[in-house]
């Protein structure tokens, strides 16, 4: 395995534990958690996962495990968990403008969605420690293919 620099320990390098991703070393997504990182990811990040039935199906299953309880089965923000302050979870086929990137949820790009899953957004916490990089891209693919236009066709 490759050696990775331990943050906060100067020039100390450790062997990375197999199956883990060192903090700050994503192979397909190199944007920070700032607003600028979110906007840049939306403009330039490309989903590396092939768009095929298996990957969309995998994304749907992962969405069901990690996202559906808040965002709902169809992405309409009607999951079983409601936020007490915001009262409603944003839905993916919403055409209202959002302040972060001046796009409605139905037009969010892959980079926006992956960034929000990775770093969190508003009341939604970060999920990078729970969902692998590949799984986050599959969820992103599913959201874009199945939920952003749900009920509009």
mmCIF file of C-alpha atoms in Angstrom:
data_model
loop_
_atom_site.group_PDB
_atom_site.id
_atom_site.type_symbol
_atom_site.label_atom_id
_atom_site.label_comp_id
_atom_site.label_asym_id
_atom_site.label_seq_id
_atom_site.Cartn_x
_atom_site.Cartn_y
_atom_site.Cartn_z
ATOM 1 C CA UNK A 1 0.000 0.000 0.000
ATOM 2 C CA UNK A 2 1.048 3.567 -0.530
ATOM 3 C CA UNK A 3 2.407 5.658 2.282
ATOM 4 C CA UNK A 4 0.309 8.654 3.243
ATOM 5 C CA UNK A 5 1.376 11.686 5.234
ATOM 6 C CA UNK A 6 -0.182 11.856 8.689
ATOM 7 C CA UNK A 7 -1.798 15.231 9.199
ATOM 8 C CA UNK A 8 -0.632 17.104 12.254
ATOM 9 C CA UNK A 9 2.395 14.864 12.742
ATOM 10 C CA UNK A 10 4.863 16.701 10.543
ATOM 11 C CA UNK A 11 6.676 14.486 8.082
ATOM 12 C CA UNK A 12 5.477 11.185 9.509
ATOM 13 C CA UNK A 13 4.210 8.709 6.944
ATOM 14 C CA UNK A 14 2.082 5.659 7.634
ATOM 15 C CA UNK A 15 0.892 2.757 5.558
ATOM 16 C CA UNK A 16 -2.727 3.264 4.632
ATOM 17 C CA UNK A 17 -5.048 0.613 5.998
ATOM 18 C CA UNK A 18 -6.474 -1.479 3.158
ATOM 19 C CA UNK A 19 -10.005 -0.467 2.175
ATOM 20 C CA UNK A 20 -9.723 3.044 3.613
ATOM 21 C CA UNK A 21 -9.271 6.453 2.045
ATOM 22 C CA UNK A 22 -6.900 8.848 3.734
ATOM 23 C CA UNK A 23 -8.546 12.147 4.594
ATOM 24 C CA UNK A 24 -8.090 14.582 1.710
ATOM 25 C CA UNK A 25 -7.044 11.885 -0.772
ATOM 26 C CA UNK A 26 -10.133 11.171 -2.841
ATOM 27 C CA UNK A 27 -9.123 9.822 -6.233
ATOM 28 C CA UNK A 28 -12.081 11.251 -8.163
ATOM 29 C CA UNK A 29 -13.018 14.381 -6.240
ATOM 30 C CA UNK A 30 -10.552 17.021 -5.129
ATOM 31 C CA UNK A 31 -12.710 19.868 -3.851
ATOM 32 C CA UNK A 32 -12.776 21.205 -0.315
ATOM 33 C CA UNK A 33 -15.875 21.621 1.841
ATOM 34 C CA UNK A 34 -16.217 25.365 1.241
ATOM 35 C CA UNK A 35 -18.825 27.215 -0.829
ATOM 36 C CA UNK A 36 -16.152 27.724 -3.474
ATOM 37 C CA UNK A 37 -15.494 23.966 -3.474
ATOM 38 C CA UNK A 38 -19.220 23.280 -3.882
ATOM 39 C CA UNK A 39 -19.557 25.719 -6.779
ATOM 40 C CA UNK A 40 -16.377 24.507 -8.462
ATOM 41 C CA UNK A 41 -17.444 20.873 -8.098
ATOM 42 C CA UNK A 42 -20.767 21.696 -9.737
ATOM 43 C CA UNK A 43 -19.000 23.333 -12.651
ATOM 44 C CA UNK A 44 -16.229 20.804 -13.257
ATOM 45 C CA UNK A 45 -16.692 17.458 -11.474
ATOM 46 C CA UNK A 46 -17.687 14.545 -13.695
ATOM 47 C CA UNK A 47 -19.247 11.350 -12.388
ATOM 48 C CA UNK A 48 -16.729 8.580 -13.188
ATOM 49 C CA UNK A 49 -19.353 5.838 -12.758
ATOM 50 C CA UNK A 50 -20.660 4.388 -16.026
ATOM 51 C CA UNK A 51 -24.347 5.092 -16.591
ATOM 52 C CA UNK A 52 -25.823 1.608 -16.910
ATOM 53 C CA UNK A 53 -28.727 -0.318 -15.387
ATOM 54 C CA UNK A 54 -26.590 -2.055 -12.741
ATOM 55 C CA UNK A 55 -25.019 1.154 -11.443
ATOM 56 C CA UNK A 56 -28.376 2.958 -11.373
ATOM 57 C CA UNK A 57 -29.875 -0.037 -9.533
ATOM 58 C CA UNK A 58 -26.961 -0.028 -7.061
ATOM 59 C CA UNK A 59 -27.483 3.715 -6.575
ATOM 60 C CA UNK A 60 -31.177 3.153 -5.912
ATOM 61 C CA UNK A 61 -30.416 0.527 -3.256
ATOM 62 C CA UNK A 62 -27.852 2.812 -1.587
ATOM 63 C CA UNK A 63 -30.266 5.752 -1.747
ATOM 64 C CA UNK A 64 -32.829 3.554 -0.005
ATOM 65 C CA UNK A 65 -30.364 2.836 2.805
ATOM 66 C CA UNK A 66 -28.836 6.275 3.312
ATOM 67 C CA UNK A 67 -31.103 8.951 1.810
ATOM 68 C CA UNK A 68 -34.714 7.848 1.546
ATOM 69 C CA UNK A 69 -35.520 8.316 5.241
ATOM 70 C CA UNK A 70 -35.137 12.086 4.729
ATOM 71 C CA UNK A 71 -35.510 12.732 0.990
ATOM 72 C CA UNK A 72 -38.330 10.209 0.464
ATOM 73 C CA UNK A 73 -38.759 7.339 -1.979
ATOM 74 C CA UNK A 74 -39.252 9.622 -4.979
ATOM 75 C CA UNK A 75 -36.879 12.352 -3.783
ATOM 76 C CA UNK A 76 -39.796 14.632 -2.893
ATOM 77 C CA UNK A 77 -38.465 15.445 0.587
ATOM 78 C CA UNK A 78 -41.219 13.418 2.223
ATOM 79 C CA UNK A 79 -39.214 10.816 4.098
ATOM 80 C CA UNK A 80 -40.042 9.616 7.572
ATOM 81 C CA UNK A 81 -37.617 12.040 9.241
ATOM 82 C CA UNK A 82 -38.498 15.729 9.305
ATOM 83 C CA UNK A 83 -36.139 18.449 10.470
ATOM 84 C CA UNK A 84 -37.599 20.495 13.361
ATOM 85 C CA UNK A 85 -36.068 23.802 12.221
ATOM 86 C CA UNK A 86 -36.365 23.592 8.443
ATOM 87 C CA UNK A 87 -39.639 21.593 8.593
ATOM 88 C CA UNK A 88 -39.126 20.239 5.082
ATOM 89 C CA UNK A 89 -36.298 18.441 3.326
ATOM 90 C CA UNK A 90 -35.533 19.773 -0.177
ATOM 91 C CA UNK A 91 -36.773 17.573 -2.987
ATOM 92 C CA UNK A 92 -34.805 16.728 -6.099
ATOM 93 C CA UNK A 93 -37.479 17.656 -8.637
ATOM 94 C CA UNK A 94 -38.062 21.086 -7.087
ATOM 95 C CA UNK A 95 -37.766 23.929 -9.592
ATOM 96 C CA UNK A 96 -37.331 26.683 -6.973
ATOM 97 C CA UNK A 97 -34.000 28.495 -6.930
ATOM 98 C CA UNK A 98 -31.522 27.551 -4.238
ATOM 99 C CA UNK A 99 -29.077 30.126 -2.887
ATOM 100 C CA UNK A 100 -25.858 28.132 -3.014
ATOM 101 C CA UNK A 101 -25.504 27.752 -6.787
ATOM 102 C CA UNK A 102 -28.535 29.652 -8.080
ATOM 103 C CA UNK A 103 -29.940 26.450 -9.568
ATOM 104 C CA UNK A 104 -33.121 24.563 -8.704
ATOM 105 C CA UNK A 105 -32.661 21.096 -7.197
ATOM 106 C CA UNK A 106 -33.812 19.499 -10.455
ATOM 107 C CA UNK A 107 -30.832 21.066 -12.253
ATOM 108 C CA UNK A 108 -28.063 20.315 -9.747
ATOM 109 C CA UNK A 109 -24.982 18.854 -11.415
ATOM 110 C CA UNK A 110 -23.240 15.651 -10.359
ATOM 111 C CA UNK A 111 -20.540 17.636 -8.536
ATOM 112 C CA UNK A 112 -23.093 19.531 -6.458
ATOM 113 C CA UNK A 113 -24.817 16.338 -5.357
ATOM 114 C CA UNK A 114 -21.585 14.447 -4.627
ATOM 115 C CA UNK A 115 -20.218 17.444 -2.697
ATOM 116 C CA UNK A 116 -23.378 17.660 -0.559
ATOM 117 C CA UNK A 117 -23.227 13.928 0.217
ATOM 118 C CA UNK A 118 -19.519 14.164 1.023
ATOM 119 C CA UNK A 119 -19.436 17.338 3.131
ATOM 120 C CA UNK A 120 -23.078 17.822 4.107
ATOM 121 C CA UNK A 121 -25.292 20.811 3.372
ATOM 122 C CA UNK A 122 -27.461 22.835 5.748
ATOM 123 C CA UNK A 123 -29.150 20.368 8.124
ATOM 124 C CA UNK A 124 -27.745 17.341 6.286
ATOM 125 C CA UNK A 125 -24.528 16.107 7.817
ATOM 126 C CA UNK A 126 -21.534 14.737 5.901
ATOM 127 C CA UNK A 127 -21.734 11.105 4.810
ATOM 128 C CA UNK A 128 -18.162 10.520 3.591
ATOM 129 C CA UNK A 129 -17.334 8.351 6.595
ATOM 130 C CA UNK A 130 -20.382 6.125 6.019
ATOM 131 C CA UNK A 131 -20.589 5.862 2.236
ATOM 132 C CA UNK A 132 -17.596 5.042 0.026
ATOM 133 C CA UNK A 133 -16.562 7.308 -2.814
ATOM 134 C CA UNK A 134 -17.870 4.832 -5.418
ATOM 135 C CA UNK A 135 -21.177 4.471 -3.578
ATOM 136 C CA UNK A 136 -21.622 8.258 -3.396
ATOM 137 C CA UNK A 137 -21.146 8.482 -7.156
ATOM 138 C CA UNK A 138 -23.727 5.703 -7.658
ATOM 139 C CA UNK A 139 -26.224 7.568 -5.468
ATOM 140 C CA UNK A 140 -25.500 10.710 -7.486
ATOM 141 C CA UNK A 141 -26.131 8.791 -10.720
ATOM 142 C CA UNK A 142 -29.438 7.441 -9.392
ATOM 143 C CA UNK A 143 -30.597 10.872 -8.215
ATOM 144 C CA UNK A 144 -29.820 12.427 -11.592
ATOM 145 C CA UNK A 145 -31.282 9.619 -13.686
ATOM 146 C CA UNK A 146 -34.398 8.806 -11.685
ATOM 147 C CA UNK A 147 -35.288 11.558 -9.198
ATOM 148 C CA UNK A 148 -34.491 14.971 -10.623
ATOM 149 C CA UNK A 149 -37.211 14.614 -13.270
ATOM 150 C CA UNK A 150 -39.542 12.353 -11.274
ATOM 151 C CA UNK A 151 -43.183 13.071 -12.066
ATOM 152 C CA UNK A 152 -42.340 15.639 -14.756
ATOM 153 C CA UNK A 153 -42.536 13.254 -17.715
#
